[in-house]
Amino acid sequence: MADTKREIERKYESDTDGLPDLTRVPGVASVHDRGVTHLDATYHDTADERLAASAVTLRHRTGGSDAGWHLKFPVAPGVRDEIRAPLSDTLPAELAALVRSRVRHHPLLPVVRLRSDRDVRHLLDTDGRLLAEVSIDTVHAERLTGDGGTARWTEIEVELADDGDPAFLDKVDKRLRKAGARPARSSSKLARALAETAPHCTATPATDPTPATAPEAAPKQKRRSRAVGEPVTAGDHVLAYVRAQRDALVELDPAVRQDLPDAVHSMRVATRRLRSTFRTFRTVLDRETTDPVATDLKWLAGELGLDRDQEVLAARLDAGLADLPPDLVHGPVAGRLTHWAEARHAGAHGRLTGILDSHRYLTLLDTLDALVGDPPLRKKAGAAPEKVLTKAVRKDLDKLTGLVTRALDLPPGTDRDVALHEARKKAKRTRYAAEAATPALGKPAKRLVASMKSLQGLLGDHQDSVMARRTLRELAAVAHAAGENAFTYGVLHAREERRAELAESALPDAWDAITGDHRPWTA
């Protein structure tokens, strides 16, 4: 089984040999020399280096205390999550699955071999506890593909101890810089090796998009020049939003497979944002290309929803039960809820991981890449963004107005529940449209996002109550058939009815406030 470790480190280069006296770092009582360790790592990637492009590293390493397979995902500058699996001749299936959203159907092959002599020091406090590990790594890199060459360098690496205070690295940083060290220009050995061993490469050290150490603040400027590639047209803004959601799908895939908290929800939101963007900005992106993609996104969102809806509902029912006075709880309600939730989740998650390995899903990711790379732009994509984006957002808001008005005109009951659910979905779409427009339209769009989020929460609580009551009726029937007391399910059902009534009664005032705050959008 693989296990995960949060790795927080900084890398340095120096023109001098050795290390300064690190006992002068505040908090360090002693420095223990741990000797030299010989490490031999082979890094794997696709032929077109898809993992490296995402700052993801996959290696098979011998030597040291953690020999095995290591898969590293970037979290922030100098912070990575390392997933480890035991040594084996072939890549463990669980690690292969975690990179599938990036490599798709492309085979993984050895691309670089790094052999390092690691001279290790442990920095300890007065109680002998490890604060950080500092090493001088002498690295020999060899490219294993094409006509690549070799490279050699020495670097200093400082890795924070597990559960250590990241602020301690600032103290070490100050001491190393005073001694002449400087932050490495590459965040990883692999990035530097790929650059320096590439065919016809000069020996200039590599730089990459993720610096090893957070850069110092740049001086403030009164005016800012437009960056190369910064959104200018309506199409630029829409594509920037599409690209961000495509990236989110790819990056969230491993977290969903690992069943990490909120991963399924976040991935489902990304699919919805993409689908909504294609529908809202039809004057920018050609429907002939985007409609089939939207169909697949709807399918994926539905599959993600099986797990996410279950997760939300289980949490709501557990919270409702915990809020009841003990004298209103009759029978093994907690146990039945737990069994129901665990059984549903296990089945849903197992199905979902199968979906993420499916041909349809991987093809969808390829299609999104192709769409971003060669976007199906219409004539208005080249126009200034203000008018085009405003009109698209206003159109969604007008449709939402009609749905809310219709729902409020209906009497309480199933028809109103359905109408409010449709309004909730339209509120999401309006929110996502305003999100995409915010970089171009500024504060008005940003305020609309906040209002739609608030409305979405109110309508979402109502819809969750509808689903909770349906589930409670089903659980009560099962409990009754098993000879259990179903009283508590009825109490929970009544409370959910009351929550729905409160949401419905709050909606008119909430909607009046929204329409009053955003009159320019409805003018």
Short mmCIF file of C-alpha atoms in Angstrom, two decimals:
data_model
loop_
_atom_site.label_atom_id
_atom_site.label_comp_id
_atom_site.label_asym_id
_atom_site.label_seq_id
_atom_site.Cartn_x
_atom_site.Cartn_y
_atom_site.Cartn_z
CA MET A 1 0.00 0.00 0.00
CA ALA A 2 1.15 3.54 -0.77
CA ASP A 3 1.45 6.17 1.95
CA THR A 4 1.59 9.96 1.65
CA LYS A 5 4.04 12.40 3.21
CA ARG A 6 3.96 16.21 3.05
CA GLU A 7 7.44 17.36 2.03
CA ILE A 8 8.45 20.96 2.78
CA GLU A 9 11.91 21.88 1.58
CA ARG A 10 14.13 24.52 0.08
CA LYS A 11 17.04 24.14 -2.30
CA TYR A 12 20.13 26.31 -2.63
CA GLU A 13 23.20 26.75 -4.78
CA SER A 14 26.57 27.93 -3.49
CA ASP A 15 29.96 28.75 -4.92
CA THR A 16 31.66 27.47 -1.77
CA ASP A 17 32.09 23.96 -0.44
CA GLY A 18 30.49 22.74 2.76
CA LEU A 19 28.00 24.34 5.12
CA PRO A 20 28.26 27.26 7.55
CA ASP A 21 27.99 26.69 11.31
CA LEU A 22 24.31 25.79 11.60
CA THR A 23 24.34 25.82 15.40
CA ARG A 24 24.06 29.58 14.99
CA VAL A 25 20.54 29.12 13.59
CA PRO A 26 18.08 30.15 16.36
CA GLY A 27 16.55 27.07 17.96
CA VAL A 28 19.32 24.68 16.90
CA ALA A 29 21.15 23.14 19.87
CA SER A 30 23.28 20.64 17.94
CA VAL A 31 24.08 19.40 14.45
CA HIS A 32 24.53 15.66 13.96
CA ASP A 33 26.54 14.37 11.03
CA ARG A 34 24.61 11.39 9.58
CA GLY A 35 27.21 10.49 6.98
CA VAL A 36 26.95 10.03 3.24
CA THR A 37 24.13 8.11 1.56
CA HIS A 38 24.31 6.90 -2.04
CA LEU A 39 21.02 7.32 -3.93
CA ASP A 40 20.18 5.94 -7.36
CA ALA A 41 16.89 7.16 -8.88
CA THR A 42 15.33 6.54 -12.27
CA TYR A 43 12.61 9.02 -13.24
CA HIS A 44 9.71 7.96 -15.46
CA ASP A 45 7.60 10.10 -17.79
CA THR A 46 5.96 10.00 -21.19
CA ALA A 47 8.02 10.62 -24.31
CA ASP A 48 6.65 14.17 -24.46
CA GLU A 49 7.31 14.69 -20.72
CA ARG A 50 3.71 15.28 -19.62
CA LEU A 51 4.49 14.77 -15.93
CA ALA A 52 7.40 17.18 -15.96
CA ALA A 53 5.19 19.80 -17.63
CA SER A 54 2.93 19.61 -14.55
CA ALA A 55 5.88 19.61 -12.10
CA VAL A 56 4.94 16.03 -11.16
CA THR A 57 7.76 13.54 -10.57
CA LEU A 58 7.66 9.75 -10.60
CA ARG A 59 10.78 7.83 -9.66
CA HIS A 60 12.12 4.44 -8.67
CA ARG A 61 14.90 4.94 -6.11
CA THR A 62 17.28 2.72 -4.21
CA GLY A 63 19.45 3.78 -1.30
CA GLY A 64 18.49 5.75 1.78
CA SER A 65 15.79 4.95 4.31
CA ASP A 66 12.87 5.38 1.90
CA ALA A 67 13.83 3.24 -1.08
CA GLY A 68 10.90 2.51 -3.36
CA TRP A 69 8.59 4.25 -5.80
CA HIS A 70 7.94 7.94 -5.13
CA LEU A 71 5.26 10.07 -6.79
CA LYS A 72 5.34 13.80 -5.99
CA PHE A 73 2.62 16.37 -6.62
CA PRO A 74 3.28 20.12 -6.21
CA VAL A 75 1.23 21.87 -3.52
CA ALA A 76 2.94 25.27 -3.29
CA PRO A 77 6.46 26.61 -3.88
CA GLY A 78 8.75 24.34 -1.88
CA VAL A 79 5.86 22.09 -0.79
CA ARG A 80 5.01 18.71 -2.33
CA ASP A 81 2.98 15.68 -1.39
CA GLU A 82 5.03 12.52 -1.82
CA ILE A 83 3.18 9.23 -2.25
CA ARG A 84 5.36 6.19 -1.64
CA ALA A 85 5.08 2.56 -2.59
CA PRO A 86 7.48 -0.34 -1.89
CA LEU A 87 10.25 -1.32 -4.27
CA SER A 88 9.14 -3.44 -7.22
CA ASP A 89 10.33 -4.10 -10.75
CA THR A 90 7.22 -2.53 -12.27
CA LEU A 91 5.25 0.60 -11.48
CA PRO A 92 2.60 -0.16 -8.83
CA ALA A 93 -0.93 0.03 -10.24
CA GLU A 94 -2.04 2.48 -7.55
CA LEU A 95 0.61 5.01 -8.59
CA ALA A 96 -0.09 4.46 -12.28
CA ALA A 97 -3.73 5.35 -11.62
CA LEU A 98 -2.76 8.60 -9.90
CA VAL A 99 -1.00 9.93 -13.02
CA ARG A 100 -3.55 8.65 -15.54
CA SER A 101 -5.31 12.00 -15.97
CA ARG A 102 -1.99 13.45 -17.11
CA VAL A 103 -0.50 10.61 -19.17
CA ARG A 104 -3.79 9.20 -20.57
CA HIS A 105 -2.91 6.33 -22.94
CA HIS A 106 0.74 7.33 -23.35
CA PRO A 107 3.25 4.81 -21.99
CA LEU A 108 5.61 5.71 -19.15
CA LEU A 109 9.29 5.09 -19.74
CA PRO A 110 12.60 5.85 -17.99
CA VAL A 111 13.76 9.34 -18.99
CA VAL A 112 16.47 10.36 -16.53
CA ARG A 113 18.76 8.64 -14.05
CA LEU A 114 20.11 10.59 -11.09
CA ARG A 115 22.89 9.23 -8.90
CA SER A 116 23.53 11.33 -5.83
CA ASP A 117 25.96 11.32 -2.94
CA ARG A 118 24.00 12.87 -0.07
CA ASP A 119 26.00 14.24 2.87
CA VAL A 120 23.39 14.62 5.62
CA ARG A 121 23.19 16.78 8.76
CA HIS A 122 20.36 16.70 11.31
CA LEU A 123 19.48 19.93 13.09
CA LEU A 124 18.26 19.14 16.63
CA ASP A 125 16.72 21.24 19.40
CA THR A 126 17.65 21.13 23.10
CA ASP A 127 15.46 18.03 23.60
CA GLY A 128 17.12 16.19 20.75
CA ARG A 129 14.11 16.52 18.47
CA LEU A 130 14.69 16.80 14.74
CA LEU A 131 14.00 20.27 13.34
CA ALA A 132 15.23 19.80 9.79
CA GLU A 133 17.53 17.73 7.64
CA VAL A 134 20.22 19.59 5.70
CA SER A 135 22.17 17.82 2.97
CA ILE A 136 24.79 18.57 0.39
CA ASP A 137 23.86 16.60 -2.72
CA THR A 138 26.44 15.89 -5.38
CA VAL A 139 24.39 14.87 -8.39
CA HIS A 140 25.24 13.05 -11.61
CA ALA A 141 22.38 13.18 -14.14
CA GLU A 142 22.08 11.02 -17.24
CA ARG A 143 19.31 11.29 -19.83
CA LEU A 144 18.06 7.86 -20.86
CA THR A 145 16.23 8.85 -24.04
CA GLY A 146 17.25 10.28 -27.40
CA ASP A 147 20.63 11.88 -27.80
CA GLY A 148 20.67 13.45 -24.36
CA GLY A 149 23.83 13.85 -22.38
CA THR A 150 24.95 14.10 -18.78
CA ALA A 151 25.26 16.84 -16.19
CA ARG A 152 26.80 17.30 -12.75
CA TRP A 153 26.09 19.78 -10.00
CA THR A 154 26.03 20.25 -6.24
CA GLU A 155 23.12 21.66 -4.29
CA ILE A 156 22.08 22.20 -0.70
CA GLU A 157 18.71 20.85 0.35
CA VAL A 158 16.90 21.73 3.60
CA GLU A 159 13.86 19.57 4.44
CA LEU A 160 11.61 20.40 7.38
CA ALA A 161 10.99 17.63 9.90
CA ASP A 162 7.54 16.05 9.96
CA ASP A 163 5.08 18.35 11.75
CA GLY A 164 7.76 21.04 11.95
CA ASP A 165 7.11 24.78 11.90
CA PRO A 166 7.68 26.13 8.36
CA ALA A 167 8.91 29.38 9.91
CA PHE A 168 12.02 27.51 11.03
CA LEU A 169 13.12 27.27 7.39
CA ASP A 170 13.27 31.08 7.28
CA LYS A 171 15.85 30.99 10.06
CA VAL A 172 17.96 28.44 8.19
CA ASP A 173 17.50 30.46 5.00
CA LYS A 174 18.89 33.58 6.67
CA ARG A 175 21.99 31.73 7.87
CA LEU A 176 22.66 30.09 4.50
CA ARG A 177 22.23 33.32 2.56
CA LYS A 178 24.56 35.12 4.91
CA ALA A 179 27.14 32.45 4.11
CA GLY A 180 26.75 33.09 0.37
CA ALA A 181 24.15 30.49 -0.62
CA ARG A 182 21.32 31.51 -2.96
CA PRO A 183 17.96 29.90 -3.80
CA ALA A 184 18.22 27.28 -6.51
CA ARG A 185 16.88 28.30 -9.89
CA SER A 186 15.10 24.98 -10.27
CA SER A 187 12.52 23.54 -7.90
CA SER A 188 13.61 19.94 -8.42
CA LYS A 189 16.58 17.88 -9.47
CA LEU A 190 14.54 16.40 -12.30
CA ALA A 191 13.68 19.79 -13.81
CA ARG A 192 17.34 20.74 -13.81
CA ALA A 193 18.40 17.37 -15.19
CA LEU A 194 15.90 17.50 -18.05
CA ALA A 195 17.10 20.95 -19.04
CA GLU A 196 20.82 20.30 -18.74
CA THR A 197 20.85 16.88 -20.40
CA ALA A 198 18.62 17.81 -23.33
CA PRO A 199 20.20 17.39 -26.76
CA HIS A 200 22.42 20.35 -27.72
CA CYS A 201 21.89 21.86 -24.26
CA THR A 202 24.33 24.36 -22.84
CA ALA A 203 25.37 23.97 -19.22
CA THR A 204 23.23 26.85 -17.94
CA PRO A 205 21.24 25.76 -14.85
CA ALA A 206 17.53 25.36 -15.52
CA THR A 207 14.69 27.46 -14.33
CA ASP A 208 11.09 26.28 -14.17
CA PRO A 209 7.64 27.66 -13.37
CA THR A 210 7.71 26.57 -9.71
CA PRO A 211 10.60 28.22 -7.81
CA ALA A 212 12.23 26.26 -5.00
CA THR A 213 11.91 29.21 -2.65
CA ALA A 214 9.23 31.90 -2.68
CA PRO A 215 10.67 34.95 -4.50
CA GLU A 216 11.21 38.20 -2.66
CA ALA A 217 8.52 40.81 -3.17
CA ALA A 218 9.01 42.91 -6.26
CA PRO A 219 8.93 46.69 -5.89
CA LYS A 220 5.50 48.22 -6.38
CA GLN A 221 4.85 49.93 -9.68
CA LYS A 222 2.39 52.74 -10.29
CA ARG A 223 1.29 51.29 -13.61
CA ARG A 224 1.43 47.77 -14.85
CA SER A 225 2.22 46.70 -18.39
CA ARG A 226 -0.03 44.11 -19.97
CA ALA A 227 1.60 40.70 -19.72
CA VAL A 228 2.13 38.59 -22.80
CA GLY A 229 -0.88 36.33 -23.22
CA GLU A 230 -3.06 38.32 -20.80
CA PRO A 231 -6.77 38.23 -21.78
CA VAL A 232 -7.67 41.04 -24.17
CA THR A 233 -10.69 39.93 -26.19
CA ALA A 234 -13.93 38.27 -25.11
CA GLY A 235 -12.53 35.00 -26.44
CA ASP A 236 -9.36 35.39 -24.37
CA HIS A 237 -11.39 35.72 -21.16
CA VAL A 238 -13.68 32.79 -21.89
CA LEU A 239 -10.78 30.55 -22.88
CA ALA A 240 -8.84 31.50 -19.76
CA TYR A 241 -11.79 30.29 -17.67
CA VAL A 242 -12.16 27.11 -19.73
CA ARG A 243 -8.46 26.40 -19.41
CA ALA A 244 -8.58 26.83 -15.62
CA GLN A 245 -11.43 24.32 -15.31
CA ARG A 246 -9.71 21.84 -17.64
CA ASP A 247 -6.62 22.08 -15.44
CA ALA A 248 -8.75 21.59 -12.32
CA LEU A 249 -10.18 18.33 -13.71
CA VAL A 250 -6.71 16.96 -14.40
CA GLU A 251 -5.28 18.06 -11.05
CA LEU A 252 -8.23 16.85 -8.96
CA ASP A 253 -8.31 13.40 -10.52
CA PRO A 254 -5.65 11.91 -8.17
CA ALA A 255 -7.39 13.39 -5.11
CA VAL A 256 -10.71 11.83 -6.15
CA ARG A 257 -9.02 8.46 -6.61
CA GLN A 258 -7.52 8.78 -3.11
CA ASP A 259 -10.94 9.70 -1.70
CA LEU A 260 -9.61 12.94 -0.21
CA PRO A 261 -12.07 15.34 1.46
CA ASP A 262 -14.00 17.64 -0.90
CA ALA A 263 -12.20 16.28 -3.98
CA VAL A 264 -15.33 14.87 -5.61
CA HIS A 265 -17.25 18.08 -4.97
CA SER A 266 -14.49 20.24 -6.43
CA MET A 267 -14.18 18.07 -9.51
CA ARG A 268 -17.92 18.10 -10.06
CA VAL A 269 -17.93 21.90 -9.81
CA ALA A 270 -15.21 22.09 -12.48
CA THR A 271 -17.31 19.98 -14.86
CA ARG A 272 -20.33 22.18 -14.21
CA ARG A 273 -18.35 25.36 -14.75
CA LEU A 274 -17.12 24.06 -18.09
CA ARG A 275 -20.56 22.98 -19.23
CA SER A 276 -22.13 26.26 -18.11
CA THR A 277 -19.45 28.26 -19.88
CA PHE A 278 -20.09 26.48 -23.16
CA ARG A 279 -23.83 27.19 -22.86
CA THR A 280 -23.56 30.80 -21.68
CA PHE A 281 -20.92 31.98 -24.14
CA ARG A 282 -22.33 30.46 -27.31
CA THR A 283 -21.62 33.68 -29.20
CA VAL A 284 -17.92 33.17 -28.39
CA LEU A 285 -17.44 29.40 -28.81
CA ASP A 286 -19.08 27.43 -31.62
CA ARG A 287 -21.80 25.08 -30.35
CA GLU A 288 -21.11 22.55 -33.06
CA THR A 289 -17.85 21.78 -31.27
CA THR A 290 -18.83 22.43 -27.66
CA ASP A 291 -22.24 20.69 -27.51
CA PRO A 292 -20.80 17.14 -27.76
CA VAL A 293 -18.22 18.05 -25.10
CA ALA A 294 -20.98 19.42 -22.88
CA THR A 295 -22.84 16.11 -23.21
CA ASP A 296 -19.83 14.21 -21.90
CA LEU A 297 -19.36 16.76 -19.11
CA LYS A 298 -22.98 16.24 -18.06
CA TRP A 299 -22.33 12.49 -17.94
CA LEU A 300 -19.21 12.98 -15.83
CA ALA A 301 -20.96 15.37 -13.44
CA GLY A 302 -23.72 12.80 -13.00
CA GLU A 303 -21.23 10.08 -12.12
CA LEU A 304 -19.46 12.38 -9.67
CA GLY A 305 -22.83 13.30 -8.19
CA LEU A 306 -23.56 9.73 -7.10
CA ASP A 307 -20.76 9.98 -4.56
CA ARG A 308 -21.02 13.69 -3.73
CA ASP A 309 -24.79 13.73 -3.14
CA GLN A 310 -24.42 10.72 -0.87
CA GLU A 311 -21.65 12.47 1.09
CA VAL A 312 -23.71 15.65 1.61
CA LEU A 313 -26.85 13.75 2.57
CA ALA A 314 -25.06 11.53 5.06
CA ALA A 315 -23.49 14.54 6.78
CA ARG A 316 -26.87 16.29 6.96
CA LEU A 317 -28.65 13.29 8.47
CA ASP A 318 -25.86 12.70 11.00
CA ALA A 319 -25.97 16.34 12.07
CA GLY A 320 -29.74 16.24 12.38
CA LEU A 321 -29.62 13.14 14.56
CA ALA A 322 -26.87 14.59 16.77
CA ASP A 323 -29.04 17.68 17.32
CA LEU A 324 -31.96 15.69 18.73
CA PRO A 325 -32.51 15.41 22.49
CA PRO A 326 -31.78 11.83 23.70
CA ASP A 327 -35.43 11.20 24.61
CA LEU A 328 -36.42 11.63 20.95
CA VAL A 329 -34.02 8.96 19.71
CA HIS A 330 -35.64 5.51 19.67
CA GLY A 331 -34.05 2.41 18.17
CA PRO A 332 -30.65 1.89 16.47
CA VAL A 333 -30.98 4.97 14.27
CA ALA A 334 -27.30 5.97 14.41
CA GLY A 335 -26.15 2.50 13.49
CA ARG A 336 -28.57 2.26 10.59
CA LEU A 337 -27.49 5.66 9.26
CA THR A 338 -23.83 4.67 9.50
CA HIS A 339 -24.40 1.37 7.72
CA TRP A 340 -26.45 3.06 5.01
CA ALA A 341 -23.81 5.76 4.46
CA GLU A 342 -20.83 3.40 4.38
CA ALA A 343 -22.50 0.93 2.04
CA ARG A 344 -23.57 3.66 -0.36
CA HIS A 345 -20.17 5.40 -0.29
CA ALA A 346 -18.17 2.23 -0.89
CA GLY A 347 -20.28 1.36 -3.89
CA ALA A 348 -20.27 4.89 -5.31
CA HIS A 349 -16.52 5.39 -4.91
CA GLY A 350 -15.69 2.04 -6.47
CA ARG A 351 -17.84 2.88 -9.45
CA LEU A 352 -16.30 6.35 -9.72
CA THR A 353 -12.71 5.10 -9.89
CA GLY A 354 -13.82 2.83 -12.72
CA ILE A 355 -15.28 5.85 -14.52
CA LEU A 356 -11.95 7.69 -14.19
CA ASP A 357 -10.23 4.78 -15.92
CA SER A 358 -12.80 4.62 -18.72
CA HIS A 359 -12.11 5.36 -22.36
CA ARG A 360 -14.91 7.93 -22.42
CA TYR A 361 -13.42 9.96 -19.56
CA LEU A 362 -9.86 9.91 -20.88
CA THR A 363 -11.10 10.83 -24.34
CA LEU A 364 -13.00 13.75 -22.79
CA LEU A 365 -9.74 15.06 -21.32
CA ASP A 366 -8.04 14.72 -24.73
CA THR A 367 -10.96 16.57 -26.33
CA LEU A 368 -10.70 19.42 -23.84
CA ASP A 369 -6.98 19.69 -24.56
CA ALA A 370 -7.73 19.90 -28.28
CA LEU A 371 -10.45 22.49 -27.72
CA VAL A 372 -8.15 24.72 -25.69
CA GLY A 373 -5.30 24.24 -28.16
CA ASP A 374 -7.43 25.02 -31.22
CA PRO A 375 -10.53 26.81 -29.90
CA PRO A 376 -13.70 26.98 -32.05
CA LEU A 377 -13.95 30.78 -31.88
CA ARG A 378 -16.83 32.68 -33.39
CA LYS A 379 -16.74 36.24 -34.71
CA LYS A 380 -17.62 37.88 -31.38
CA ALA A 381 -14.67 36.15 -29.71
CA GLY A 382 -12.45 38.84 -31.19
CA ALA A 383 -14.54 41.70 -29.83
CA ALA A 384 -13.84 43.77 -26.73
CA PRO A 385 -14.97 41.77 -23.70
CA GLU A 386 -17.19 44.31 -21.88
CA LYS A 387 -20.21 44.24 -24.19
CA VAL A 388 -20.05 40.56 -25.14
CA LEU A 389 -19.60 39.23 -21.61
CA THR A 390 -22.13 41.61 -20.06
CA LYS A 391 -24.80 40.55 -22.54
CA ALA A 392 -24.16 36.85 -21.87
CA VAL A 393 -24.29 37.25 -18.08
CA ARG A 394 -27.43 39.41 -18.30
CA LYS A 395 -29.15 36.74 -20.40
CA ASP A 396 -28.51 34.10 -17.71
CA LEU A 397 -29.72 36.46 -14.98
CA ASP A 398 -32.93 37.19 -16.92
CA LYS A 399 -33.66 33.46 -17.18
CA LEU A 400 -33.00 33.06 -13.46
CA THR A 401 -35.45 35.88 -12.74
CA GLY A 402 -38.17 34.05 -14.65
CA LEU A 403 -37.54 30.79 -12.78
CA VAL A 404 -37.56 32.40 -9.33
CA THR A 405 -40.73 34.34 -10.13
CA ARG A 406 -42.47 31.18 -11.32
CA ALA A 407 -41.40 29.23 -8.23
CA LEU A 408 -42.68 31.92 -5.89
CA ASP A 409 -46.05 31.92 -7.66
CA LEU A 410 -46.53 28.18 -7.06
CA PRO A 411 -48.12 26.80 -3.87
CA PRO A 412 -45.91 24.72 -1.55
CA GLY A 413 -45.52 21.16 -2.78
CA THR A 414 -43.77 19.02 -5.35
CA ASP A 415 -44.16 21.47 -8.25
CA ARG A 416 -42.61 24.28 -6.22
CA ASP A 417 -39.79 21.97 -5.07
CA VAL A 418 -38.97 21.16 -8.70
CA ALA A 419 -39.17 24.83 -9.72
CA LEU A 420 -36.84 25.90 -6.90
CA HIS A 421 -34.37 23.20 -7.90
CA GLU A 422 -34.37 24.51 -11.47
CA ALA A 423 -33.79 28.02 -10.14
CA ARG A 424 -30.88 26.74 -8.09
CA LYS A 425 -29.23 25.26 -11.18
CA LYS A 426 -29.70 28.52 -13.06
CA ALA A 427 -28.23 30.46 -10.13
CA LYS A 428 -25.11 28.30 -10.42
CA ARG A 429 -24.87 28.96 -14.13
CA THR A 430 -25.23 32.70 -13.59
CA ARG A 431 -22.57 32.57 -10.90
CA TYR A 432 -20.13 30.75 -13.17
CA ALA A 433 -20.81 33.20 -16.01
CA ALA A 434 -20.06 36.11 -13.67
CA GLU A 435 -16.89 34.36 -12.50
CA ALA A 436 -15.64 34.08 -16.06
CA ALA A 437 -16.47 37.74 -16.65
CA THR A 438 -14.96 39.12 -13.43
CA PRO A 439 -11.42 39.74 -14.77
CA ALA A 440 -12.93 41.89 -17.51
CA LEU A 441 -15.91 43.48 -15.74
CA GLY A 442 -14.49 43.92 -12.26
CA LYS A 443 -16.54 44.71 -9.15
CA PRO A 444 -20.08 44.45 -10.63
CA ALA A 445 -19.39 40.88 -11.75
CA LYS A 446 -17.64 40.04 -8.50
CA ARG A 447 -20.61 41.28 -6.48
CA LEU A 448 -22.96 39.26 -8.67
CA VAL A 449 -20.88 36.15 -7.96
CA ALA A 450 -21.30 36.72 -4.22
CA SER A 451 -25.07 37.24 -4.57
CA MET A 452 -25.49 34.11 -6.68
CA LYS A 453 -23.45 32.11 -4.18
CA SER A 454 -25.73 33.29 -1.37
CA LEU A 455 -28.87 32.44 -3.37
CA GLN A 456 -27.38 29.10 -4.33
CA GLY A 457 -26.84 28.33 -0.63
CA LEU A 458 -30.45 29.18 0.26
CA LEU A 459 -31.90 27.11 -2.59
CA GLY A 460 -29.39 24.36 -1.94
CA ASP A 461 -30.52 24.00 1.66
CA HIS A 462 -34.07 23.65 0.39
CA GLN A 463 -33.12 20.96 -2.14
CA ASP A 464 -31.06 19.09 0.44
CA SER A 465 -34.14 19.06 2.66
CA VAL A 466 -36.19 17.56 -0.18
CA MET A 467 -33.62 14.79 -0.66
CA ALA A 468 -33.23 14.20 3.09
CA ARG A 469 -36.99 13.72 3.54
CA ARG A 470 -37.09 11.22 0.69
CA THR A 471 -34.23 9.23 2.24
CA LEU A 472 -35.76 9.36 5.72
CA ARG A 473 -39.00 7.89 4.39
CA GLU A 474 -37.04 5.05 2.78
CA LEU A 475 -35.02 4.39 5.95
CA ALA A 476 -38.14 4.47 8.10
CA ALA A 477 -39.75 1.83 5.90
CA VAL A 478 -36.70 -0.41 6.16
CA ALA A 479 -36.52 0.07 9.94
CA HIS A 480 -40.22 -0.70 10.33
CA ALA A 481 -39.86 -3.86 8.26
CA ALA A 482 -37.01 -4.94 10.55
CA GLY A 483 -39.24 -4.47 13.61
CA GLU A 484 -37.48 -1.29 14.75
CA ASN A 485 -39.10 1.86 16.14
CA ALA A 486 -39.46 4.38 13.29
CA PHE A 487 -40.44 7.33 15.51
CA THR A 488 -37.11 9.15 15.23
CA TYR A 489 -37.20 9.11 11.43
CA GLY A 490 -40.52 10.91 11.63
CA VAL A 491 -39.09 13.54 13.97
CA LEU A 492 -36.16 14.15 11.62
CA HIS A 493 -38.57 14.34 8.69
CA ALA A 494 -40.65 17.00 10.45
CA ARG A 495 -37.54 19.04 11.21
CA GLU A 496 -36.50 18.86 7.57
CA GLU A 497 -39.95 20.05 6.52
CA ARG A 498 -39.52 23.04 8.80
CA ARG A 499 -36.09 23.84 7.32
CA ALA A 500 -37.61 23.82 3.85
CA GLU A 501 -40.42 26.13 4.97
CA LEU A 502 -37.90 28.59 6.43
CA ALA A 503 -35.89 28.58 3.21
CA GLU A 504 -39.01 29.22 1.15
CA SER A 505 -40.17 32.04 3.41
CA ALA A 506 -36.72 33.69 3.25
CA LEU A 507 -36.55 33.56 -0.55
CA PRO A 508 -38.77 36.58 -1.44
CA ASP A 509 -36.78 39.03 0.67
CA ALA A 510 -33.49 37.52 -0.48
CA TRP A 511 -34.52 37.82 -4.11
CA ASP A 512 -35.73 41.41 -3.68
CA ALA A 513 -32.35 42.29 -2.20
CA ILE A 514 -30.52 40.68 -5.11
CA THR A 515 -32.58 42.41 -7.78
CA GLY A 516 -32.18 45.71 -5.95
CA ASP A 517 -28.41 45.36 -5.68
CA HIS A 518 -27.93 44.40 -9.33
CA ARG A 519 -30.27 46.67 -11.26
CA PRO A 520 -27.60 47.49 -13.90
CA TRP A 521 -27.60 43.82 -14.90
CA THR A 522 -31.38 43.74 -15.33
CA ALA A 523 -31.73 47.15 -16.98
#
